[in-house]
XYZ file of C-alpha atoms in Angstrom:
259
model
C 9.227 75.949 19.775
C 11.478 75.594 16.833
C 9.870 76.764 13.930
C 10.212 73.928 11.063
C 10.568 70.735 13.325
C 7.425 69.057 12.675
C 7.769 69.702 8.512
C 9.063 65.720 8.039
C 6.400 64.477 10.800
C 3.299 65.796 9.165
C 4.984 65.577 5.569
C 2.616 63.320 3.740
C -0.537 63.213 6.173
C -3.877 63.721 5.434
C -4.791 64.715 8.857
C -2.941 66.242 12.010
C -4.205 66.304 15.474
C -2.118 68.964 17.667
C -3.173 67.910 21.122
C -0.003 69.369 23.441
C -0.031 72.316 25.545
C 1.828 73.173 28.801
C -0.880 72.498 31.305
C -0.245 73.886 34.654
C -1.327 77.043 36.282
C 1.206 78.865 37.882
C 5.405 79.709 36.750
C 7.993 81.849 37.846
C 7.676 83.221 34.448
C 4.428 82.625 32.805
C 5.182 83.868 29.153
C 8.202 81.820 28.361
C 6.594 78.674 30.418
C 3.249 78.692 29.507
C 1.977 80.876 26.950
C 5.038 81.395 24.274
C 5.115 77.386 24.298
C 1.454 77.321 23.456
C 1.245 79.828 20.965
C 4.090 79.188 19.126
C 4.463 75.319 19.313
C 0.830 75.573 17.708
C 1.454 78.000 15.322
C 4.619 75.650 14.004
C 2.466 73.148 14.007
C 0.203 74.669 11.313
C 2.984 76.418 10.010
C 4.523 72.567 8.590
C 1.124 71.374 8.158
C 0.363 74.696 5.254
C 3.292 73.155 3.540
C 1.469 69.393 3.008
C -0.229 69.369 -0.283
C -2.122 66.441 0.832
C -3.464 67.915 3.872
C -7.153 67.431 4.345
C -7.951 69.057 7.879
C -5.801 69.951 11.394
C -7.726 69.230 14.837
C -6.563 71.237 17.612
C -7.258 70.332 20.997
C -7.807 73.643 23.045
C -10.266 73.842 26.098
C -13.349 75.587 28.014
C -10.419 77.749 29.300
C -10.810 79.329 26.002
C -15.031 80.337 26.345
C -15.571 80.756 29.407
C -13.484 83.333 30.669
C -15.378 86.723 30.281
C -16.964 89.535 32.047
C -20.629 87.711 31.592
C -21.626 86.185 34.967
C -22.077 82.162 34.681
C -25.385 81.461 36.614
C -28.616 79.178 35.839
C -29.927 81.754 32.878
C -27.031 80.946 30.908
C -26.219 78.454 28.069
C -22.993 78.744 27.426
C -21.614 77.185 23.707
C -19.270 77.963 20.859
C -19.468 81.719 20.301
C -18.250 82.314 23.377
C -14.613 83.394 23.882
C -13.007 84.283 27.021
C -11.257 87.581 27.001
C -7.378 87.476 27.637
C -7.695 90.519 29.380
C -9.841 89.195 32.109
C -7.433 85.982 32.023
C -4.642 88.692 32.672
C -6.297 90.333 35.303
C -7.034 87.113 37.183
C -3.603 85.834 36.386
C -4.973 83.266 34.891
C -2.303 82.291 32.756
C -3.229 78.541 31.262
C -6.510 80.145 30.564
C -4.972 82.949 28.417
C -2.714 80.545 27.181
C -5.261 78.332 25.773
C -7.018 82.113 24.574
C -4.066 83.410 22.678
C -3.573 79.806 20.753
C -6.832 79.144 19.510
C -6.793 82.981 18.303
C -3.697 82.638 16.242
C -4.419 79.688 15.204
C -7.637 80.831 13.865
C -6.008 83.556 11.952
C -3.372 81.607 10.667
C -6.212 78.805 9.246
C -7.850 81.942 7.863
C -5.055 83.207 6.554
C -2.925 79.880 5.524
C -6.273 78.441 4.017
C -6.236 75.489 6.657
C -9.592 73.570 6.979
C -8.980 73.989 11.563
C -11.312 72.795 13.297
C -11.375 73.337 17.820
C -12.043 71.155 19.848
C -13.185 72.062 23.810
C -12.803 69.762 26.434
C -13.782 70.772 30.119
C -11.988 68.260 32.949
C -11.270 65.310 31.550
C -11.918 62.067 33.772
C -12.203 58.523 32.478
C -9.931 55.319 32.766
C -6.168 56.282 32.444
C -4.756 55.878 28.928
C -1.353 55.117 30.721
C -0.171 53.819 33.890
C 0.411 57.371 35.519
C -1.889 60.422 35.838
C -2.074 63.215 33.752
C -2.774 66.894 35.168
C -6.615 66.731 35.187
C -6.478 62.872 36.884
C -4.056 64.342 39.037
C -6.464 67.804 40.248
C -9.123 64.832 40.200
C -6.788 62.295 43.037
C -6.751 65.921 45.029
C -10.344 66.314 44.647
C -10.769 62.843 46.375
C -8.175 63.360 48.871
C -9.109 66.861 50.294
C -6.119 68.215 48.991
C -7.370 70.312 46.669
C -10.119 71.994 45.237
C -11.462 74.324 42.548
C -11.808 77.416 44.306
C -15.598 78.204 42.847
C -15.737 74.283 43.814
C -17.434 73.589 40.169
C -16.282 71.128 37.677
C -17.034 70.658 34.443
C -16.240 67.154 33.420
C -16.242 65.123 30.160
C -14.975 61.604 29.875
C -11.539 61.211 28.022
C -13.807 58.588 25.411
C -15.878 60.945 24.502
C -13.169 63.512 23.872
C -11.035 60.872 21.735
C -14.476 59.774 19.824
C -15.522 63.448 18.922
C -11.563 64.148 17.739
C -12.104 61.795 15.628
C -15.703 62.860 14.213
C -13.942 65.972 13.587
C -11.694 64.784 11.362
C -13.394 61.795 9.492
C -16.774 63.806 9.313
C -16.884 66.009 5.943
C -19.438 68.524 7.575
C -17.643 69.074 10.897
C -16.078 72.169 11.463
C -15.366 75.072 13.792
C -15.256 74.707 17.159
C -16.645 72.578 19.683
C -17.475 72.691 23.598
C -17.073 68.975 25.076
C -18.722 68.815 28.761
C -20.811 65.944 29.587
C -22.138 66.747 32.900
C -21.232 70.197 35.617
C -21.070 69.285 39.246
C -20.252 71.026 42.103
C -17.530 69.360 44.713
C -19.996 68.180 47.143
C -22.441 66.652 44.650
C -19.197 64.641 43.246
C -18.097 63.338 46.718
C -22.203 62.441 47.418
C -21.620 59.701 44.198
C -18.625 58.436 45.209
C -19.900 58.424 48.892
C -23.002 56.163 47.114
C -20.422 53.552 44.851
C -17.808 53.278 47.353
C -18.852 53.941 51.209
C -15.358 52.726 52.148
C -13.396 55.675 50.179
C -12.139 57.627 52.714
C -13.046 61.153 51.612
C -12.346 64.930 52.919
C -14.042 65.927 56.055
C -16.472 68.610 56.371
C -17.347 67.734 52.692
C -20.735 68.152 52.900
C -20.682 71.584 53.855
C -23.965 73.881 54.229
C -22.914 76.352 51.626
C -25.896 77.748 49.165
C -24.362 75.824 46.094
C -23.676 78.299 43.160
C -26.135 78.087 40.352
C -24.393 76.154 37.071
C -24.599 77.151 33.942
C -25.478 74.911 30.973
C -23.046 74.043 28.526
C -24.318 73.186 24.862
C -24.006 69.784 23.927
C -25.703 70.289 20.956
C -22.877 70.500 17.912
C -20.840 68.051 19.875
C -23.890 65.372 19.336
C -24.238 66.582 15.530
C -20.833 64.782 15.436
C -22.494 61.490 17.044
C -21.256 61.847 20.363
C -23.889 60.451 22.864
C -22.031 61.710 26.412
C -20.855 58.749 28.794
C -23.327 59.370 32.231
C -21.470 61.211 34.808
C -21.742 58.295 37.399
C -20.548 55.619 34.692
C -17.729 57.856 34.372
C -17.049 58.513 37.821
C -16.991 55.198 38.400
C -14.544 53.798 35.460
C -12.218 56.103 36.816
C -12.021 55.103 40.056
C -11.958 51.721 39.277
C -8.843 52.587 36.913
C -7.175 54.433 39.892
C -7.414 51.373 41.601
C -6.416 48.740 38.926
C -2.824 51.049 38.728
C -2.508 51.089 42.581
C -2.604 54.557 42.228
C -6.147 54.983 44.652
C -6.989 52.503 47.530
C -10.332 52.144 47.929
């Protein structure tokens, strides 16, 4: 938040990757928690990175939170990819703060790259799954252990995952390839709830998992997300059940899931 504080980290670099943002959903005060830390820890982040001469690009990691939210219905018609951008006025509405969060950063940091004559480029991720990069959970392995323990749920039940390998190979596409830039939407497969708990039913039959799981709800129609850009950077997406499966297994070898 302090404007100036990341000058003598990025002095010197070629490259900066600006991956941080406050990611939970809900605060007694959702500006100063959520959204002023987001905005203006990335915008001081670019702001020290205009003043490198030897600066050759700046990777920001922002999210589906910023394209999907928007007045256009998501159903099976739809391919959604990177000229979408969710409307902060819906993500008000909805109260939907880390969404508009997420919004409000890219869109400043856009018009400061503009501006500032930054080569930016965005990336997307949806919910990130894969092995654990250290021994505890991070916020999306966390919604995932509530997933598998009934405690929790998205409440349109849909989840739009991409494996933390894929995200980490196509940051660094971004950056290393000459040709990449703008934005791009990282989502390897969408599921709904009950189609996740059927594979993990399938690779472990032991897992104890939520009752009433397999309810008789019509499922909602997904939407597709476009995977094309993200493969123009060489990204070839992990299979869902591979995925699935390496993080469970890294649950397990960090006694943090018994299966």
């Amino acid at each position: 938040m302090e404007e100036g504080s990341f000058d003598s980290v990025v002095d010197g670099c070629q490259g900066v990757f600006h991956t941080a943002s406050p990611a939970f959903h809900s605060a007694n005060d959702p500006q100063s928690e959520i959204i002023d830390p987001a905005v203006k820890g990335t915008l001081n982040v670019l702001r020290s990175c205009a003043k490198v001469a030897s600066m050759k690009r700046v990777i920001v990691t922002s999210s589906m939170a910023s394209v999907l939210y928007k007045r256009k219905p998501l159903d099976s018609d739809v391919v959604v990819d990177e000229t979408w951008f969710s409307d902060p006025a819906i993500c008000e509405e909805l109260k939907l703060w880390y969404q508009l969060s997420k919004t409000l950063a890219e869109e400043a940091a856009w018009k400061f790259a503009e501006e500032g004559g930054i080569d930016l480029v965005t990336m997307h991720p949806g919910f990130v799954i894969g092995p654990l990069i250290q021994p505890t959970p991070v916020s999306s392995i966390e919604a995932f252990i509530k997933l598998m323990n009934g405690t929790q749920a998205f409440p349109s039940g849909i989840y739009r995952f991409v494996d933390v390998r894929d995200v980490v190979d196509a940051h660094i596409q971004a950056f290393e390839a000459p040709a990449a830039s703008g934005r791009y939407c990282l989502v390897g497969d969408i599921k709904h709830h009950s189609e996740v708990f059927k594979i993990v039913h399938k690779l472990y039959p032991s897992l104890h998992l939520p009752e009433k799981w397999e309810d008789g709800k019509t499922l909602v129609p997904l939407e597709k997300i476009s995977q094309d850009k993200a493969k123009s950077l060489g990204i070839s997406f992990i299979p869902f059940e591979v995925s699935l499966r390496d993080t469970i297994e890294s649950l397990k070898e960090n006694g943090i899931l018994t299966v």
